[in-house]
Short mmCIF file of C-alpha atoms and ligand atoms in Angstrom, two decimals:
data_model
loop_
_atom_site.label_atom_id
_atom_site.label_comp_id
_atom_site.label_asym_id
_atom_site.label_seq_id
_atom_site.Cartn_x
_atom_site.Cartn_y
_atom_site.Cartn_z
CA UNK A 1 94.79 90.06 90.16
CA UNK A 2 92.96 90.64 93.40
CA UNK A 3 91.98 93.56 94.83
CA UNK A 4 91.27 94.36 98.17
CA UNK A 5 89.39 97.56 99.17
CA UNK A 6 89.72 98.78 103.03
CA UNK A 7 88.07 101.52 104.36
CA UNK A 8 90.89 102.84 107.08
CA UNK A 9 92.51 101.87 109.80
CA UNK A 10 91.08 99.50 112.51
CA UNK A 11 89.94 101.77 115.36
CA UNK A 12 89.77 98.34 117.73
CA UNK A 13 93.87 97.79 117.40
CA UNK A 14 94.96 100.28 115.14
CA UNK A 15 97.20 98.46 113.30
CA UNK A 16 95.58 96.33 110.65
CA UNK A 17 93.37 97.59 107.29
CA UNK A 18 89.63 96.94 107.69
CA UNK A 19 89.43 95.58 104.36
CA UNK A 20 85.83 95.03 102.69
CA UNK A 21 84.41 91.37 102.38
CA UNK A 22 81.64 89.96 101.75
CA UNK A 23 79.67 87.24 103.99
CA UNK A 24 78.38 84.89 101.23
CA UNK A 25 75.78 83.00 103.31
CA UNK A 26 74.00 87.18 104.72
CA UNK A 27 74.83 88.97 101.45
CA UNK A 28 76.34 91.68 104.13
CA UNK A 29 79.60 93.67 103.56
CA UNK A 30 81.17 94.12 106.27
CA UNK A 31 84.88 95.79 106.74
CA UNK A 32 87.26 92.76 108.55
CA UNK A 33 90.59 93.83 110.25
CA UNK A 34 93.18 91.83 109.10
CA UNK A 35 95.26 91.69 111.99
CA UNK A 36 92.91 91.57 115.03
CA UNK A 37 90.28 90.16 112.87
CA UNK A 38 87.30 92.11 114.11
CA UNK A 39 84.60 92.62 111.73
CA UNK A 40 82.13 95.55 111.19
CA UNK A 41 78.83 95.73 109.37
CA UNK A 42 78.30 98.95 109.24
CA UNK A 43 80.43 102.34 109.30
CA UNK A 44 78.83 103.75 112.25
CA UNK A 45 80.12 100.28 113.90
CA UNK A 46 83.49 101.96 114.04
CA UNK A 47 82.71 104.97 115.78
CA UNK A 48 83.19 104.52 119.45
CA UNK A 49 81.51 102.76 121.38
CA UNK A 50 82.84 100.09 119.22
CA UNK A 51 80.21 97.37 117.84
CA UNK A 52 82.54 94.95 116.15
CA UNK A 53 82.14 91.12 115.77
CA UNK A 54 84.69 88.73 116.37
CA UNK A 55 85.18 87.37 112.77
CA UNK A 56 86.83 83.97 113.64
CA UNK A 57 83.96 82.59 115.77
CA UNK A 58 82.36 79.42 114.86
CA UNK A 59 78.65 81.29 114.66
CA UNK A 60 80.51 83.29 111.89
CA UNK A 61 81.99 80.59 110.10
CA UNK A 62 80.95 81.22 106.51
CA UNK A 63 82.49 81.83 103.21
CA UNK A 64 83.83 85.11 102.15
CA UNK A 65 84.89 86.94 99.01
CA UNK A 66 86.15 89.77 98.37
CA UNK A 67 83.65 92.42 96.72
CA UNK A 68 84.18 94.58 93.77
CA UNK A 69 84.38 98.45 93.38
CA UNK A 70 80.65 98.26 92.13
CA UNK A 71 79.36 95.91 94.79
CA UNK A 72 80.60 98.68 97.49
CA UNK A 73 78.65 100.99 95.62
CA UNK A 74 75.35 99.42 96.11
CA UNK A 75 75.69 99.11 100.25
CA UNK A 76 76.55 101.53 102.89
CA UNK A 77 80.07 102.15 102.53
CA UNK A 78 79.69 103.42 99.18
CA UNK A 79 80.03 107.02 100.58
CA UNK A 80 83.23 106.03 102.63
CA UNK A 81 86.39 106.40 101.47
CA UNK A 82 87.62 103.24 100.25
CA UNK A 83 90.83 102.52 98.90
CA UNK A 84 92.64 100.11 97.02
CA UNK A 85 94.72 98.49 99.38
CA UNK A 86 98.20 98.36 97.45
CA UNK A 87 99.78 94.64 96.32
CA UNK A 88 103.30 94.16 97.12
ZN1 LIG B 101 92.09 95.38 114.24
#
């Protein structure tokens, strides 16, 4: 099974999870909104003033996956609170 880890709410729409992924061709974790997907590399990206990507532009077009509990761990959001995101 696959599990997704977020690390809130998305403080650019408020409505989606920023759930963590990894960009495969940087190495970088970033968080990815799911429903306005705007991406952030680091947590003090989502403190205003906001410093989100747009995820869905070409100049971001690489592959993703999604990262495990340890990965987090090793990069900056290891001391945020992340959270399983629950699989209906
Ligand atoms: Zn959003």
């Amino acid at each position: 099974m696959t599990e997704f880890y977020h690390v809130g709410q998305c403080p650019s729409c408020r409505q989606g999870w920023l759930i963590l992924q990894r960009n495969l061709t940087s190495q970088d974790l970033y968080a990815h909104c799911e429903e306005c997907e705007m991406g952030f590399i680091t947590p003090d990206d989502l403190i205003e003033p906001l410093n989100g990507f747009l995820a869905v532009l070409d100049q971001y077009d690489y592959e993703t996956e999604n990262p495990t509990k340890e990965d987090i761990s090793r990069t900056v959001w290891a001391n945020f609170i992340v959270k399983k995101v629950p699989s209906n």
